CSV table of C-alpha atoms and ligand atoms in Angstrom, one decimal:
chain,number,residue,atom,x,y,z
A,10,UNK,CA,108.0,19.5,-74.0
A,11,UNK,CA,105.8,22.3,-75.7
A,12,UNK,CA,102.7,23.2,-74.0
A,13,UNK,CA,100.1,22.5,-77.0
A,14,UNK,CA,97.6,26.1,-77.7
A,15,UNK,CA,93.8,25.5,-78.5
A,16,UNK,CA,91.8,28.8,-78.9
A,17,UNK,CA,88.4,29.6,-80.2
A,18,UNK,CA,87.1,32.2,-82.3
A,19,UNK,CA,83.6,33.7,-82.0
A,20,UNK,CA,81.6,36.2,-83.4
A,21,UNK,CA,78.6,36.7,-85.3
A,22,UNK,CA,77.6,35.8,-89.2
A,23,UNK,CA,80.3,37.7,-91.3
A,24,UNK,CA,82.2,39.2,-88.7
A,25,UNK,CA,85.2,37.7,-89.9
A,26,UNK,CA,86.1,34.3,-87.9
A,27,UNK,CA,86.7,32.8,-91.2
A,28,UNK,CA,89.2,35.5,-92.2
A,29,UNK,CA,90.6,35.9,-89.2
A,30,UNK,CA,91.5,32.1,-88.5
A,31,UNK,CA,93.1,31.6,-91.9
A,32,UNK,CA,95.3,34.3,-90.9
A,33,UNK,CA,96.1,33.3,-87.3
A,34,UNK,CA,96.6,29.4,-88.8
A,35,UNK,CA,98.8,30.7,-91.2
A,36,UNK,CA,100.8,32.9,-89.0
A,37,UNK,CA,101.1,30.6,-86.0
A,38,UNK,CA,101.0,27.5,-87.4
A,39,UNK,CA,97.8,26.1,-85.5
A,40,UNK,CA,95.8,23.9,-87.0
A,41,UNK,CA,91.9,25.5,-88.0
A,42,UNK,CA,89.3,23.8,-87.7
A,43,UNK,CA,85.6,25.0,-88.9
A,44,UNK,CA,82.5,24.1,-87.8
A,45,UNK,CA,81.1,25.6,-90.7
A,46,UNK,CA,83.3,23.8,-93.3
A,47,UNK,CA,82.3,20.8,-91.0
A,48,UNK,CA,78.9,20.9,-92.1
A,49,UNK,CA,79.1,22.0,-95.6
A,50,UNK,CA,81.4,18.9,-95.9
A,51,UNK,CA,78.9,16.9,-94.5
A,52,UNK,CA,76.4,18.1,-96.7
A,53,UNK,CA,78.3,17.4,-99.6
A,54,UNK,CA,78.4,14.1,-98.9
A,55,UNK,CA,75.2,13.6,-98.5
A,56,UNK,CA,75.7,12.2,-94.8
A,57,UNK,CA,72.7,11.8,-92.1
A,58,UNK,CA,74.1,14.8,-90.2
A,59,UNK,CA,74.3,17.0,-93.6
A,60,UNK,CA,71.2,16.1,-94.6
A,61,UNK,CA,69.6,17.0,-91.6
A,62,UNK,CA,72.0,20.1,-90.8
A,63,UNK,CA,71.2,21.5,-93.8
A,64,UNK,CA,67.1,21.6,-93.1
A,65,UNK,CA,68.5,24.4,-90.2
A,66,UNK,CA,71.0,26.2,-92.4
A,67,UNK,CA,68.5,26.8,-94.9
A,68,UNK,CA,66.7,28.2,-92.5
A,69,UNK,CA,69.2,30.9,-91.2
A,70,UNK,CA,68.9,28.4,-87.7
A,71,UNK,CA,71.8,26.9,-85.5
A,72,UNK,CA,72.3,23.1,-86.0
A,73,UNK,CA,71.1,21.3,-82.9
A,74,UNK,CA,73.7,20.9,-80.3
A,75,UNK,CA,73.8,16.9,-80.1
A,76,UNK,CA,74.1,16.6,-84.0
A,77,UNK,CA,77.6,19.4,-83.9
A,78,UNK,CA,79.1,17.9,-81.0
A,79,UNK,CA,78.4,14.3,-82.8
A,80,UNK,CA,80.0,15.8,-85.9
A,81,UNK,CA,83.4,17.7,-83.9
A,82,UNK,CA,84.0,15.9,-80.4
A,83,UNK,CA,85.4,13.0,-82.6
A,84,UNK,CA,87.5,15.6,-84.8
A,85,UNK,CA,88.8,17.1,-81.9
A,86,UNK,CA,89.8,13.3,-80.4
A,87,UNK,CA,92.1,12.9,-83.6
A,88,UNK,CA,94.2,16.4,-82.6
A,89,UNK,CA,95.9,15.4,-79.7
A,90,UNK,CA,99.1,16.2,-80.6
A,91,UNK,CA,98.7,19.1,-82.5
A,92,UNK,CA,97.0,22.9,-81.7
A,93,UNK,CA,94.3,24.5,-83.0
A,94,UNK,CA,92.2,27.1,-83.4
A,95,UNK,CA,88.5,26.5,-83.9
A,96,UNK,CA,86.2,28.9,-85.8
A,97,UNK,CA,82.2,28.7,-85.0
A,98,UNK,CA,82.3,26.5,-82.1
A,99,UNK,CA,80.9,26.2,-79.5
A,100,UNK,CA,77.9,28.3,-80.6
A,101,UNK,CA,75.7,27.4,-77.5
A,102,UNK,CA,76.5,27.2,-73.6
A,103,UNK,CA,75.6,23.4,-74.3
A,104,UNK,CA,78.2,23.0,-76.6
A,105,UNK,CA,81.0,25.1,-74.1
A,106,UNK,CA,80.0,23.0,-71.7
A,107,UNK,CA,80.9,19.7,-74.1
A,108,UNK,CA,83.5,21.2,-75.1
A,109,UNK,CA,84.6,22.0,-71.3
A,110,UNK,CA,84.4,18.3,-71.0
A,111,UNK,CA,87.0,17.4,-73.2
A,112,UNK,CA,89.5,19.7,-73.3
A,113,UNK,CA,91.0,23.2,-71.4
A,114,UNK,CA,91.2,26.5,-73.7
A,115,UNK,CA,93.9,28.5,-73.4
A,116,UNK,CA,92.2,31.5,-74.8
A,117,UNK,CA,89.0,32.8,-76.9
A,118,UNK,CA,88.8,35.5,-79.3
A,119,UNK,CA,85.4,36.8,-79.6
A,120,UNK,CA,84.8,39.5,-82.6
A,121,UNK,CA,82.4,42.5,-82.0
A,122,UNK,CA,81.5,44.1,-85.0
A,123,UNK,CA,78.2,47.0,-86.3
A,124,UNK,CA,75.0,45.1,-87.6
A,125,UNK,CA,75.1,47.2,-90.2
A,126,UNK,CA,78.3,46.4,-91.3
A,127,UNK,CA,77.6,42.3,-90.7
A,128,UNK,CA,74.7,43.2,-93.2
A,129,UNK,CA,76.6,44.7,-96.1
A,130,UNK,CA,79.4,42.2,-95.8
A,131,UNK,CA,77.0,39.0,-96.1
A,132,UNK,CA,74.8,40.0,-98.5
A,133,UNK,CA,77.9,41.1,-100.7
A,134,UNK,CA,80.1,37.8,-100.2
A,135,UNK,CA,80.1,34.8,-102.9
A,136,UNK,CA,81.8,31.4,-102.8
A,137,UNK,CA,83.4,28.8,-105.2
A,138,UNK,CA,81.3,26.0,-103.7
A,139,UNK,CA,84.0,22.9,-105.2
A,140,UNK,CA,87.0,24.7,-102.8
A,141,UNK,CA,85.3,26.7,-100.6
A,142,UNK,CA,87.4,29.9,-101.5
A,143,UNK,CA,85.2,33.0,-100.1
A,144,UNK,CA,85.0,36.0,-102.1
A,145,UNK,CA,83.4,39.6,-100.8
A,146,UNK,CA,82.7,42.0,-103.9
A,147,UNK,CA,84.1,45.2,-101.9
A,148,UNK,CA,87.0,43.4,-99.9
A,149,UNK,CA,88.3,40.9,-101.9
A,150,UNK,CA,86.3,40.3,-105.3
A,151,UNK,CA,87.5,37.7,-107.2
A,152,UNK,CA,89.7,39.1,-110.8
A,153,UNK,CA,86.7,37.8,-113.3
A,154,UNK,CA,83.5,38.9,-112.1
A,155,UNK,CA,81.4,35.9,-110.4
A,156,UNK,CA,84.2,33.5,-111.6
A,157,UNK,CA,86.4,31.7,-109.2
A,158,UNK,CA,90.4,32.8,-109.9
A,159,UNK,CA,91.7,29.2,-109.7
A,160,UNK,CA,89.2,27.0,-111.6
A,161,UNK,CA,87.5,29.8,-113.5
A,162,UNK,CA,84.1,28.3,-112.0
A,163,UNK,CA,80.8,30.2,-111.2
A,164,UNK,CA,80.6,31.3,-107.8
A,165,UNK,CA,77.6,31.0,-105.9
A,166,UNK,CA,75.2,32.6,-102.9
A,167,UNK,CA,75.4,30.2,-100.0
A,168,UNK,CA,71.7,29.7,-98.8
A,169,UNK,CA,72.7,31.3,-95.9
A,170,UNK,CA,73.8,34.3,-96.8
A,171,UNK,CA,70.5,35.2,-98.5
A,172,UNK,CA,68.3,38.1,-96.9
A,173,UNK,CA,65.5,36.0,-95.3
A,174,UNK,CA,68.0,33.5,-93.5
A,175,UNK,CA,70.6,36.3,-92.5
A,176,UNK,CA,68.0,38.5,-90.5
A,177,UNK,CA,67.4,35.4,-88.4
A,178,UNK,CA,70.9,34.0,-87.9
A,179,UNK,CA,71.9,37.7,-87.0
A,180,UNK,CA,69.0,38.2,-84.4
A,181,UNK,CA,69.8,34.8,-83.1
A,182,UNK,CA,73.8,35.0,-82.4
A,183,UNK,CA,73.2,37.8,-79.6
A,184,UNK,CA,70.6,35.8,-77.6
A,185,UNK,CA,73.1,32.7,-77.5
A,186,UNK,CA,76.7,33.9,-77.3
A,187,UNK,CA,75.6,35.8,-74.1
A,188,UNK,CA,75.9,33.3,-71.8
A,189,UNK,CA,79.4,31.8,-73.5
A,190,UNK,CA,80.8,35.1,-73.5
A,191,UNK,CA,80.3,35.2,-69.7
A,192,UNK,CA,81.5,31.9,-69.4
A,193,UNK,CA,84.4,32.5,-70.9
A,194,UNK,CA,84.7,35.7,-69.5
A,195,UNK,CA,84.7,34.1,-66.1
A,196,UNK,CA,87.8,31.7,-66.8
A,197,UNK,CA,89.7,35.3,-68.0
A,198,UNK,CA,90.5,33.4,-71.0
A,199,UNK,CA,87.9,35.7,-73.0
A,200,UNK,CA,89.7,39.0,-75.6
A,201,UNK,CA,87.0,40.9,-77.2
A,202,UNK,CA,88.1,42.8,-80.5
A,203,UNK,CA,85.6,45.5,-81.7
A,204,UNK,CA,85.6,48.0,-85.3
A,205,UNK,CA,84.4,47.6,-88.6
A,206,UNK,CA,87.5,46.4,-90.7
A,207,UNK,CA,89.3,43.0,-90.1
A,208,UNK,CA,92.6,44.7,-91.5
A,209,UNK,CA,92.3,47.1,-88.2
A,210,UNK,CA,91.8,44.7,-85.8
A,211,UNK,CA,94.3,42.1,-87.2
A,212,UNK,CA,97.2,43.5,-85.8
A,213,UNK,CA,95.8,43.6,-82.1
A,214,UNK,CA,95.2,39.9,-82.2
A,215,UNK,CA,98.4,39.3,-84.1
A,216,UNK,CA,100.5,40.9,-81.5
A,217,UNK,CA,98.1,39.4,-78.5
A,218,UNK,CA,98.4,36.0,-80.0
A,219,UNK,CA,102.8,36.5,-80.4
A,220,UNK,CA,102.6,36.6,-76.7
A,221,UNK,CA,100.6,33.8,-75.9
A,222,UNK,CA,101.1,31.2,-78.3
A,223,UNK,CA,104.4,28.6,-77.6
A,224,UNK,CA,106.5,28.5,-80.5
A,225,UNK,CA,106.4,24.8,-81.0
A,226,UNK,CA,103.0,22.9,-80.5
A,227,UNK,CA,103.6,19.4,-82.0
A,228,UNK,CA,103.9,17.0,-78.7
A,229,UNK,CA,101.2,14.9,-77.0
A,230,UNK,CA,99.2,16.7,-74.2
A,231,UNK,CA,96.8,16.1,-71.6
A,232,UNK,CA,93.5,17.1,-73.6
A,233,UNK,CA,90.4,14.7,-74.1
B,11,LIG,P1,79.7,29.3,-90.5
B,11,LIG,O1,80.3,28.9,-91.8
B,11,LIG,O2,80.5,29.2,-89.2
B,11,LIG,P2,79.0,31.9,-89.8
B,11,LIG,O3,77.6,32.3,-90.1
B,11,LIG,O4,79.3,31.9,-88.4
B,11,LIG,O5,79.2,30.7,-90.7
B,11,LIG,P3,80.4,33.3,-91.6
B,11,LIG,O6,79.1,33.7,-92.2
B,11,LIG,O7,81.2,32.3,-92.3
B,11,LIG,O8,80.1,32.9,-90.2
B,11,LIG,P4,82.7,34.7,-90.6
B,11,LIG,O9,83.5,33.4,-90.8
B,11,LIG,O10,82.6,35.3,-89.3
B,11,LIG,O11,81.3,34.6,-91.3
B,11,LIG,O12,83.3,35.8,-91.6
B,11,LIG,P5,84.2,35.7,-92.9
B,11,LIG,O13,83.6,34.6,-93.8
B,11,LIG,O14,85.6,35.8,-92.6
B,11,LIG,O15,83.8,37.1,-93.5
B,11,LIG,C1,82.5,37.4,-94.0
B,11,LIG,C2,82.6,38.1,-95.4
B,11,LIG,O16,83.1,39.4,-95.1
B,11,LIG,C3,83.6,37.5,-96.3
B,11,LIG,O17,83.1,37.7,-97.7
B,11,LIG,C4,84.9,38.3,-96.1
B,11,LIG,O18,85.7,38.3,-97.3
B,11,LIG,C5,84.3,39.6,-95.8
B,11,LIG,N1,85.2,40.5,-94.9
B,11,LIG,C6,86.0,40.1,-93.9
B,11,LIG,N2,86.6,41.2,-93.3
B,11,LIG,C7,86.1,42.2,-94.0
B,11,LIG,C8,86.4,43.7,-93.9
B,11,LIG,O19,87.1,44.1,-93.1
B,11,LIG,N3,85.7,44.4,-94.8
B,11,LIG,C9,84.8,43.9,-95.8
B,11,LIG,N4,84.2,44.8,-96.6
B,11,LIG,N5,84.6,42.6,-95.9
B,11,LIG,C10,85.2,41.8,-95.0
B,11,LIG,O20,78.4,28.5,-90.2
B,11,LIG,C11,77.3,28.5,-91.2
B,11,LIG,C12,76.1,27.9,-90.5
B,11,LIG,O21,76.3,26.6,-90.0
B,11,LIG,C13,75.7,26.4,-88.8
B,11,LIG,C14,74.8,27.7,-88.5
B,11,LIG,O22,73.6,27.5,-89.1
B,11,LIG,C15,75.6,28.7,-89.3
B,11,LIG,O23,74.8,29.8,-89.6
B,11,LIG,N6,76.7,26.2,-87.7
B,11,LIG,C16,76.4,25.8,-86.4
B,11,LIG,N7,75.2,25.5,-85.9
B,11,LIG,C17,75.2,25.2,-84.6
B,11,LIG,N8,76.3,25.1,-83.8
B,11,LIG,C18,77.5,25.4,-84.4
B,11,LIG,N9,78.7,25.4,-83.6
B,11,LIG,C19,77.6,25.8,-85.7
B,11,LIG,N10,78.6,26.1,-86.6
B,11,LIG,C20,78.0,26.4,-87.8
């Protein structure tokens, strides 16, 4: 039987976990999950934990730890069988440590990118809210100016991405990932990936993860 592969990706605001994990989800054939998708679902629906989430993202803040792990540990309880590659979480040595608790990593990607160029790529990035398709106005703007390709929609500024909550979620992302990055680094699961361009770094995490991940993942295993 297949060994099952379950990874996480970190990095700061805009530093390209989103792009990044479509890619390696597409590639390998793991299963992404996102804990910011997670939310924004939640908030769609009008849910306690979306309603209440979204008080923080407004504010550039992280979501408190017992309302993500109420929102993912379940998610992760229906993937059993499959593997996976989260984006976003844990965020917090509180949420490793839950995370710990339930299931053993094989490996963490953690992206190190310029503050400068986090800045640029934020403040420049737009989004069909009804699909969630993400659209940056230098690296891949969409073919009608602020419409969506597929539905021809308006595309909008997430809340979070506006100047006054990305200074904060920017400053805040060092301060916390410290102590996860040396946690992970501990368990030498942790591969660090720095430069300014996702297109660069891509093919050192493609040909990093063609070594690591099994070529089929489907089967039970012994997580959660
Ligand atoms: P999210 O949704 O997880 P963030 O803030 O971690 O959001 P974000 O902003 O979505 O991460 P990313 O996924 O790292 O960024 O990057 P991306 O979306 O792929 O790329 C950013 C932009 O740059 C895009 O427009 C992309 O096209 C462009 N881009 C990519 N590569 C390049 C390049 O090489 N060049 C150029 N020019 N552009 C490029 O979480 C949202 C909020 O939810 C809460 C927090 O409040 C968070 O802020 N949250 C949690 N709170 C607590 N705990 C958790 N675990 C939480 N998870 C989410």
């Amino acid at each position: 039987m297949a060994k099952l592969f379950r990874a996480v990706i970190m990095g700061p605001p805009g530093s390209g976990k989103g792009t990044i994990s479509e890619r390696i989800a597409q590639r390998f054939g793991l299963t992404r999950l996102s804990s910011g998708d997670f939310i924004r679902e939640n908030i769609a629906a009008n849910t306690d934990a979306g309603v209440l989430a979204k008080t923080y993202i407004e504010r550039g803040l992280l979501v408190p730890d017992h309302v993500m792990t109420r929102l993912l540990l379940p998610r992760l309880e229906e993937m059993t069988r499959h593997s996976w590659l989260m984006d976003g979480f844990p965020r917090t040595l509180a949420q490793a440590e839950a995370l710990n608790s339930t299931c053993d990593l094989d490996l963490v990607i953690s992206l190190n990118i310029p503050y400068e160029t986090l800045k640029e790529r934020l403040s420049d990035r737009w989004i069909h809210p009804a699909s969630g398709r993400v659209y940056n106005m230098g690296f891949n703007p969409p073919h009608v100016q602020g419409r969506d390709d597929i539905s021809g929609e308006p595309l909008i500024q997430q809340d979070d991405d506006k100047p006054e909550a990305l200074v904060a979620r920017l400053r805040h992302y060092k301060d916390v990932a410290k102590p996860i990055i040396d946690l992970y680094k501990s368990k030498g699961i942790l591969h660090t990936f720095s430069g300014t361009e996702t297109d660069r770094i891509w093919p050192y995490i493609n040909s990093l993860l063609s070594t690591k991940i099994p070529s089929t993942s489907q089967t039970d295993t012994q997580c959660i």
